[in-house]
PDB file of C-alpha atoms in Angstrom:
ATOM      1  CA  UNK B 205      21.749  27.807 -25.163  1.00  0.00           C
ATOM      2  CA  UNK B 206      20.892  25.006 -22.791  1.00  0.00           C
ATOM      3  CA  UNK B 207      20.429  21.485 -24.087  1.00  0.00           C
ATOM      4  CA  UNK B 208      19.133  18.427 -22.260  1.00  0.00           C
ATOM      5  CA  UNK B 209      20.019  14.979 -23.548  1.00  0.00           C
ATOM      6  CA  UNK B 210      18.023  11.951 -22.500  1.00  0.00           C
ATOM      7  CA  UNK B 211      18.401   8.436 -23.756  1.00  0.00           C
ATOM      8  CA  UNK B 212      17.073   6.086 -24.796  1.00  0.00           C
ATOM      9  CA  UNK B 213      13.890   7.542 -26.261  1.00  0.00           C
ATOM     10  CA  UNK B 214      11.977   4.298 -25.665  1.00  0.00           C
ATOM     11  CA  UNK B 215      12.752   1.309 -23.500  1.00  0.00           C
ATOM     12  CA  UNK B 216      11.004  -2.006 -22.883  1.00  0.00           C
ATOM     13  CA  UNK B 217      12.071  -3.890 -19.781  1.00  0.00           C
ATOM     14  CA  UNK B 218      10.834  -7.022 -18.010  1.00  0.00           C
ATOM     15  CA  UNK B 219       9.511  -6.864 -14.461  1.00  0.00           C
ATOM     16  CA  UNK B 220      12.329  -7.287 -11.945  1.00  0.00           C
ATOM     17  CA  UNK B 221      15.055  -6.038 -14.251  1.00  0.00           C
ATOM     18  CA  UNK B 222      17.336  -3.099 -13.343  1.00  0.00           C
ATOM     19  CA  UNK B 223      17.072   0.365 -14.835  1.00  0.00           C
ATOM     20  CA  UNK B 224      19.450   3.212 -15.534  1.00  0.00           C
ATOM     21  CA  UNK B 225      18.309   6.362 -17.304  1.00  0.00           C
ATOM     22  CA  UNK B 226      20.794   9.118 -17.928  1.00  0.00           C
ATOM     23  CA  UNK B 227      20.289  12.823 -18.376  1.00  0.00           C
ATOM     24  CA  UNK B 228      23.097  15.156 -19.371  1.00  0.00           C
ATOM     25  CA  UNK B 229      22.912  18.895 -19.896  1.00  0.00           C
ATOM     26  CA  UNK B 230      24.962  21.361 -21.881  1.00  0.00           C
ATOM     27  CA  UNK B 231      25.227  25.105 -21.967  1.00  0.00           C
ATOM     28  CA  UNK B 232      24.942  25.862 -18.266  1.00  0.00           C
ATOM     29  CA  UNK B 233      26.720  25.253 -14.975  1.00  0.00           C
ATOM     30  CA  UNK B 234      25.355  24.226 -11.591  1.00  0.00           C
ATOM     31  CA  UNK B 235      21.756  23.820 -12.725  1.00  0.00           C
ATOM     32  CA  UNK B 236      18.972  22.462 -10.597  1.00  0.00           C
ATOM     33  CA  UNK B 237      18.011  19.097 -12.099  1.00  0.00           C
ATOM     34  CA  UNK B 238      14.746  17.228 -11.801  1.00  0.00           C
ATOM     35  CA  UNK B 239      13.307  13.807 -12.663  1.00  0.00           C
ATOM     36  CA  UNK B 240       9.593  13.557 -13.370  1.00  0.00           C
ATOM     37  CA  UNK B 241       7.367  10.644 -14.312  1.00  0.00           C
ATOM     38  CA  UNK B 242       4.143  10.934 -16.258  1.00  0.00           C
ATOM     39  CA  UNK B 243       1.792   7.973 -16.221  1.00  0.00           C
ATOM     40  CA  UNK B 244      -0.495   7.542 -19.210  1.00  0.00           C
ATOM     41  CA  UNK B 245      -3.124  10.295 -19.291  1.00  0.00           C
ATOM     42  CA  UNK B 246      -1.850  11.895 -16.104  1.00  0.00           C
ATOM     43  CA  UNK B 247       0.079  14.953 -14.990  1.00  0.00           C
ATOM     44  CA  UNK B 248       3.761  15.078 -14.153  1.00  0.00           C
ATOM     45  CA  UNK B 249       4.911  13.722 -10.798  1.00  0.00           C
ATOM     46  CA  UNK B 250       8.192  15.006  -9.387  1.00  0.00           C
ATOM     47  CA  UNK B 251      10.393  12.078  -8.365  1.00  0.00           C
ATOM     48  CA  UNK B 252      13.780  13.609  -7.461  1.00  0.00           C
ATOM     49  CA  UNK B 253      15.566  16.913  -7.605  1.00  0.00           C
ATOM     50  CA  UNK B 254      19.165  17.957  -7.161  1.00  0.00           C
ATOM     51  CA  UNK B 255      20.701  21.361  -6.460  1.00  0.00           C
ATOM     52  CA  UNK B 256      24.307  20.168  -6.798  1.00  0.00           C
ATOM     53  CA  UNK B 257      26.717  17.255  -7.167  1.00  0.00           C
ATOM     54  CA  UNK B 258      25.817  14.456  -4.769  1.00  0.00           C
ATOM     55  CA  UNK B 259      22.748  16.306  -3.466  1.00  0.00           C
ATOM     56  CA  UNK B 260      19.526  14.380  -4.051  1.00  0.00           C
ATOM     57  CA  UNK B 261      16.078  15.015  -2.621  1.00  0.00           C
ATOM     58  CA  UNK B 262      13.292  12.494  -3.023  1.00  0.00           C
ATOM     59  CA  UNK B 263       9.683  13.547  -3.354  1.00  0.00           C
ATOM     60  CA  UNK B 264       8.032  10.161  -3.514  1.00  0.00           C
ATOM     61  CA  UNK B 265       9.117   6.974  -1.671  1.00  0.00           C
ATOM     62  CA  UNK B 266       9.481   4.141  -4.151  1.00  0.00           C
ATOM     63  CA  UNK B 267      11.905   1.646  -5.593  1.00  0.00           C
ATOM     64  CA  UNK B 268      13.678   4.284  -7.665  1.00  0.00           C
ATOM     65  CA  UNK B 269      16.835   6.179  -6.778  1.00  0.00           C
ATOM     66  CA  UNK B 270      18.767   9.036  -8.323  1.00  0.00           C
ATOM     67  CA  UNK B 271      22.355  10.171  -8.375  1.00  0.00           C
ATOM     68  CA  UNK B 272      24.268  13.193  -9.590  1.00  0.00           C
ATOM     69  CA  UNK B 273      27.897  12.158 -10.025  1.00  0.00           C
ATOM     70  CA  UNK B 274      28.814  15.232 -12.083  1.00  0.00           C
ATOM     71  CA  UNK B 275      27.454  18.765 -12.334  1.00  0.00           C
ATOM     72  CA  UNK B 276      25.705  18.121 -15.629  1.00  0.00           C
ATOM     73  CA  UNK B 277      24.747  14.481 -15.184  1.00  0.00           C
ATOM     74  CA  UNK B 278      21.645  13.122 -13.460  1.00  0.00           C
ATOM     75  CA  UNK B 279      20.902   9.412 -13.323  1.00  0.00           C
ATOM     76  CA  UNK B 280      17.693   7.600 -12.429  1.00  0.00           C
ATOM     77  CA  UNK B 281      18.040   3.980 -11.347  1.00  0.00           C
ATOM     78  CA  UNK B 282      16.165   0.987 -10.067  1.00  0.00           C
ATOM     79  CA  UNK B 283      17.394  -2.394  -8.911  1.00  0.00           C
ATOM     80  CA  UNK B 284      14.096  -4.149  -9.678  1.00  0.00           C
ATOM     81  CA  UNK B 285      11.419  -2.650 -11.876  1.00  0.00           C
ATOM     82  CA  UNK B 286       7.717  -2.978 -11.074  1.00  0.00           C
ATOM     83  CA  UNK B 287       4.809  -2.860 -13.504  1.00  0.00           C
ATOM     84  CA  UNK B 288       3.818   0.444 -11.905  1.00  0.00           C
ATOM     85  CA  UNK B 289       7.123   1.990 -13.011  1.00  0.00           C
ATOM     86  CA  UNK B 290       5.852   2.248 -16.575  1.00  0.00           C
ATOM     87  CA  UNK B 291       5.572   5.794 -17.812  1.00  0.00           C
ATOM     88  CA  UNK B 292       7.178   8.742 -19.523  1.00  0.00           C
ATOM     89  CA  UNK B 293      10.317   9.832 -17.672  1.00  0.00           C
ATOM     90  CA  UNK B 294      11.387  13.415 -18.084  1.00  0.00           C
ATOM     91  CA  UNK B 295      14.514  15.215 -17.001  1.00  0.00           C
ATOM     92  CA  UNK B 296      14.319  18.972 -16.497  1.00  0.00           C
ATOM     93  CA  UNK B 297      16.688  21.754 -15.574  1.00  0.00           C
ATOM     94  CA  UNK B 298      16.390  25.180 -14.056  1.00  0.00           C
ATOM     95  CA  UNK B 299      19.165  27.753 -13.938  1.00  0.00           C
ATOM     96  CA  UNK B 300      18.114  29.556 -10.784  1.00  0.00           C
ATOM     97  CA  UNK B 301      15.489  30.999  -8.558  1.00  0.00           C
ATOM     98  CA  UNK B 302      12.216  31.793 -10.270  1.00  0.00           C
ATOM     99  CA  UNK B 303      13.567  30.546 -13.584  1.00  0.00           C
ATOM    100  CA  UNK B 304      11.378  28.160 -15.554  1.00  0.00           C
ATOM    101  CA  UNK B 305      12.186  24.518 -15.947  1.00  0.00           C
ATOM    102  CA  UNK B 306      12.999  23.193 -19.381  1.00  0.00           C
ATOM    103  CA  UNK B 307      12.475  19.568 -20.290  1.00  0.00           C
ATOM    104  CA  UNK B 308      14.380  16.978 -22.251  1.00  0.00           C
ATOM    105  CA  UNK B 309      12.648  14.826 -24.839  1.00  0.00           C
ATOM    106  CA  UNK B 310      11.978  12.072 -22.304  1.00  0.00           C
ATOM    107  CA  UNK B 311      12.196   8.284 -22.170  1.00  0.00           C
ATOM    108  CA  UNK B 312       9.073   6.197 -22.621  1.00  0.00           C
ATOM    109  CA  UNK B 313       9.455   3.133 -20.401  1.00  0.00           C
ATOM    110  CA  UNK B 314       7.245   0.066 -20.764  1.00  0.00           C
ATOM    111  CA  UNK B 315       7.417  -2.765 -18.254  1.00  0.00           C
ATOM    112  CA  UNK B 316       6.339  -6.207 -19.392  1.00  0.00           C
TER     113      UNK B 316
ATOM    114  CA  UNK F 267       0.194  18.198   0.296  1.00  0.00           C
ATOM    115  CA  UNK F 268       0.373  20.653  -2.551  1.00  0.00           C
ATOM    116  CA  UNK F 269      -2.564  20.389  -4.937  1.00  0.00           C
ATOM    117  CA  UNK F 270      -3.160  21.917  -8.327  1.00  0.00           C
ATOM    118  CA  UNK F 271      -6.574  21.682  -9.960  1.00  0.00           C
ATOM    119  CA  UNK F 272      -7.248  22.466 -13.592  1.00  0.00           C
ATOM    120  CA  UNK F 273     -10.598  22.750 -15.340  1.00  0.00           C
ATOM    121  CA  UNK F 274     -11.638  19.370 -16.514  1.00  0.00           C
ATOM    122  CA  UNK F 275     -11.521  18.763 -20.209  1.00  0.00           C
ATOM    123  CA  UNK F 276     -11.522  18.089 -22.899  1.00  0.00           C
ATOM    124  CA  UNK F 277     -12.189  21.633 -24.037  1.00  0.00           C
ATOM    125  CA  UNK F 278     -13.178  22.315 -27.629  1.00  0.00           C
ATOM    126  CA  UNK F 279     -13.278  25.742 -29.244  1.00  0.00           C
ATOM    127  CA  UNK F 280     -13.708  26.790 -32.869  1.00  0.00           C
ATOM    128  CA  UNK F 281     -10.800  28.264 -34.756  1.00  0.00           C
ATOM    129  CA  UNK F 282     -10.427  31.977 -34.060  1.00  0.00           C
ATOM    130  CA  UNK F 283     -12.198  31.826 -30.676  1.00  0.00           C
ATOM    131  CA  UNK F 284     -10.753  32.498 -27.232  1.00  0.00           C
ATOM    132  CA  UNK F 285      -9.775  29.470 -25.172  1.00  0.00           C
ATOM    133  CA  UNK F 286      -9.834  29.924 -21.403  1.00  0.00           C
ATOM    134  CA  UNK F 287      -7.859  27.591 -19.171  1.00  0.00           C
ATOM    135  CA  UNK F 288      -8.141  27.787 -15.396  1.00  0.00           C
ATOM    136  CA  UNK F 289      -6.045  26.587 -12.496  1.00  0.00           C
ATOM    137  CA  UNK F 290      -6.287  26.775  -8.709  1.00  0.00           C
ATOM    138  CA  UNK F 291      -3.530  25.846  -6.297  1.00  0.00           C
ATOM    139  CA  UNK F 292      -3.329  25.084  -2.588  1.00  0.00           C
ATOM    140  CA  UNK F 293       0.222  26.184  -1.646  1.00  0.00           C
ATOM    141  CA  UNK F 294       0.125  29.847  -0.594  1.00  0.00           C
ATOM    142  CA  UNK F 295       3.942  29.810  -0.651  1.00  0.00           C
ATOM    143  CA  UNK F 296       3.944  29.528  -4.444  1.00  0.00           C
ATOM    144  CA  UNK F 297       5.844  32.432  -5.932  1.00  0.00           C
ATOM    145  CA  UNK F 298       5.892  31.789  -9.664  1.00  0.00           C
ATOM    146  CA  UNK F 299       3.454  30.177 -12.006  1.00  0.00           C
ATOM    147  CA  UNK F 300       4.158  28.455 -15.286  1.00  0.00           C
ATOM    148  CA  UNK F 301       2.046  27.272 -18.176  1.00  0.00           C
ATOM    149  CA  UNK F 302       3.332  24.451 -20.355  1.00  0.00           C
ATOM    150  CA  UNK F 303       1.933  23.008 -23.552  1.00  0.00           C
ATOM    151  CA  UNK F 304       2.321  19.310 -24.214  1.00  0.00           C
ATOM    152  CA  UNK F 305       1.570  17.733 -27.544  1.00  0.00           C
ATOM    153  CA  UNK F 306       0.657  14.062 -27.506  1.00  0.00           C
ATOM    154  CA  UNK F 307       3.747  11.912 -26.989  1.00  0.00           C
ATOM    155  CA  UNK F 308       6.046  14.905 -26.523  1.00  0.00           C
ATOM    156  CA  UNK F 309       7.653  16.619 -23.570  1.00  0.00           C
ATOM    157  CA  UNK F 310       6.153  19.824 -22.120  1.00  0.00           C
ATOM    158  CA  UNK F 311       7.275  23.139 -23.569  1.00  0.00           C
ATOM    159  CA  UNK F 312       7.075  26.436 -21.726  1.00  0.00           C
ATOM    160  CA  UNK F 313       4.479  28.909 -22.957  1.00  0.00           C
ATOM    161  CA  UNK F 314       4.364  31.580 -20.294  1.00  0.00           C
ATOM    162  CA  UNK F 315       5.207  32.383 -16.709  1.00  0.00           C
ATOM    163  CA  UNK F 316       3.875  34.984 -14.319  1.00  0.00           C
ATOM    164  CA  UNK F 317       5.095  36.203 -10.943  1.00  0.00           C
ATOM    165  CA  UNK F 318       2.913  39.165 -10.051  1.00  0.00           C
ATOM    166  CA  UNK F 319      -0.807  39.637  -9.619  1.00  0.00           C
ATOM    167  CA  UNK F 320      -2.553  40.854 -12.730  1.00  0.00           C
ATOM    168  CA  UNK F 321      -2.224  40.124 -16.402  1.00  0.00           C
ATOM    169  CA  UNK F 322       0.778  39.321 -18.537  1.00  0.00           C
ATOM    170  CA  UNK F 323       0.468  39.240 -22.304  1.00  0.00           C
ATOM    171  CA  UNK F 324       2.718  37.554 -24.854  1.00  0.00           C
ATOM    172  CA  UNK F 325       1.393  37.493 -28.378  1.00  0.00           C
ATOM    173  CA  UNK F 326      -1.868  35.555 -28.451  1.00  0.00           C
ATOM    174  CA  UNK F 327      -1.397  34.348 -24.877  1.00  0.00           C
ATOM    175  CA  UNK F 328      -2.428  36.135 -21.673  1.00  0.00           C
ATOM    176  CA  UNK F 329      -1.721  34.771 -18.225  1.00  0.00           C
ATOM    177  CA  UNK F 330      -3.702  36.088 -15.263  1.00  0.00           C
ATOM    178  CA  UNK F 331      -2.748  35.657 -11.615  1.00  0.00           C
ATOM    179  CA  UNK F 332      -4.707  36.309  -8.425  1.00  0.00           C
ATOM    180  CA  UNK F 333      -2.675  35.153  -5.439  1.00  0.00           C
ATOM    181  CA  UNK F 334      -5.385  36.067  -2.926  1.00  0.00           C
ATOM    182  CA  UNK F 335      -7.776  33.692  -4.682  1.00  0.00           C
ATOM    183  CA  UNK F 336      -4.975  31.220  -5.459  1.00  0.00           C
ATOM    184  CA  UNK F 337      -6.038  31.282  -9.071  1.00  0.00           C
ATOM    185  CA  UNK F 338      -4.139  31.457 -12.325  1.00  0.00           C
ATOM    186  CA  UNK F 339      -5.491  31.311 -15.842  1.00  0.00           C
ATOM    187  CA  UNK F 340      -4.344  31.256 -19.444  1.00  0.00           C
ATOM    188  CA  UNK F 341      -6.260  32.844 -22.303  1.00  0.00           C
ATOM    189  CA  UNK F 342      -5.463  31.955 -25.885  1.00  0.00           C
ATOM    190  CA  UNK F 343      -6.825  34.454 -28.393  1.00  0.00           C
ATOM    191  CA  UNK F 344      -7.464  33.661 -32.056  1.00  0.00           C
ATOM    192  CA  UNK F 345      -7.083  29.948 -31.341  1.00  0.00           C
ATOM    193  CA  UNK F 346      -5.489  27.890 -34.086  1.00  0.00           C
ATOM    194  CA  UNK F 347      -5.675  24.133 -34.761  1.00  0.00           C
ATOM    195  CA  UNK F 348      -1.955  24.021 -33.911  1.00  0.00           C
ATOM    196  CA  UNK F 349      -2.900  25.076 -30.358  1.00  0.00           C
ATOM    197  CA  UNK F 350      -4.577  21.702 -29.870  1.00  0.00           C
ATOM    198  CA  UNK F 351      -2.628  20.131 -27.016  1.00  0.00           C
ATOM    199  CA  UNK F 352      -2.738  19.516 -23.276  1.00  0.00           C
ATOM    200  CA  UNK F 353      -2.005  22.585 -21.160  1.00  0.00           C
ATOM    201  CA  UNK F 354      -0.322  22.124 -17.814  1.00  0.00           C
ATOM    202  CA  UNK F 355      -0.405  24.590 -14.954  1.00  0.00           C
ATOM    203  CA  UNK F 356       2.571  24.490 -12.570  1.00  0.00           C
ATOM    204  CA  UNK F 357       3.064  26.652  -9.475  1.00  0.00           C
ATOM    205  CA  UNK F 358       6.634  26.844  -8.217  1.00  0.00           C
ATOM    206  CA  UNK F 359       7.720  26.727  -4.580  1.00  0.00           C
ATOM    207  CA  UNK F 360      10.234  25.140  -2.257  1.00  0.00           C
ATOM    208  CA  UNK F 361      13.968  25.508  -1.736  1.00  0.00           C
ATOM    209  CA  UNK F 362      14.798  24.011  -5.135  1.00  0.00           C
ATOM    210  CA  UNK F 363      11.942  25.794  -6.846  1.00  0.00           C
ATOM    211  CA  UNK F 364      10.074  22.592  -7.457  1.00  0.00           C
ATOM    212  CA  UNK F 365       7.066  22.585  -9.757  1.00  0.00           C
ATOM    213  CA  UNK F 366       3.765  20.963  -8.851  1.00  0.00           C
ATOM    214  CA  UNK F 367       1.793  20.090 -11.959  1.00  0.00           C
ATOM    215  CA  UNK F 368      -1.919  19.874 -12.467  1.00  0.00           C
ATOM    216  CA  UNK F 369      -3.296  16.974 -14.461  1.00  0.00           C
ATOM    217  CA  UNK F 370      -3.736  19.226 -17.480  1.00  0.00           C
ATOM    218  CA  UNK F 371      -6.564  20.423 -19.687  1.00  0.00           C
ATOM    219  CA  UNK F 372      -6.805  18.953 -23.174  1.00  0.00           C
ATOM    220  CA  UNK F 373      -7.687  21.621 -25.715  1.00  0.00           C
ATOM    221  CA  UNK F 374      -8.963  20.925 -29.207  1.00  0.00           C
ATOM    222  CA  UNK F 375      -9.318  23.771 -31.695  1.00  0.00           C
ATOM    223  CA  UNK F 376     -11.747  22.838 -34.423  1.00  0.00           C
ATOM    224  CA  UNK F 377     -11.028  24.149 -37.951  1.00  0.00           C
TER     225      UNK F 377
END
């Protein structure tokens, strides 16, 4: 079965600091991978998606970036965090067309 | 811009009643529709998905889809306190089958 690993579970960072969140998956090959952010009390906003190694599509212009260096690894980064980057960051995978997305446990990021 | 609207909550129903959750979407290119349940502080978990017009039943859950009206709903029969959560509607479209999420409806089932 498919497994999504996200770490850390919680993170507190100062404004202006860099960020690197990693998502790794097991149990499947060549998945579509997605990064979402959920602000407090809000719905999920799609940030990036990837259909293969090195292929990144951005949904929302911002100070975040994503990379997919390996088939089962998806990384979300920032060079300088803003207060508005606070939220619940979720990695998701899908195994193909019309297949549902399944989510990791997420990282709760607080910016001070 | 793709928009997904869900009935505003919070919604409260007594235990054993039917909970009805509604969702409308703007993207006529949406092919599949997913309902997720999210407990407070947790990640969303898939409840049901539907591709074709009509009803789809799975245990106590029934999803209904009307593509002409751009409307999808979720019925929860015999609601239980453990069903208390936020329910997210998510149509799927695009080359990478992206999901667009509504803001969710918070459901509380009162014992």
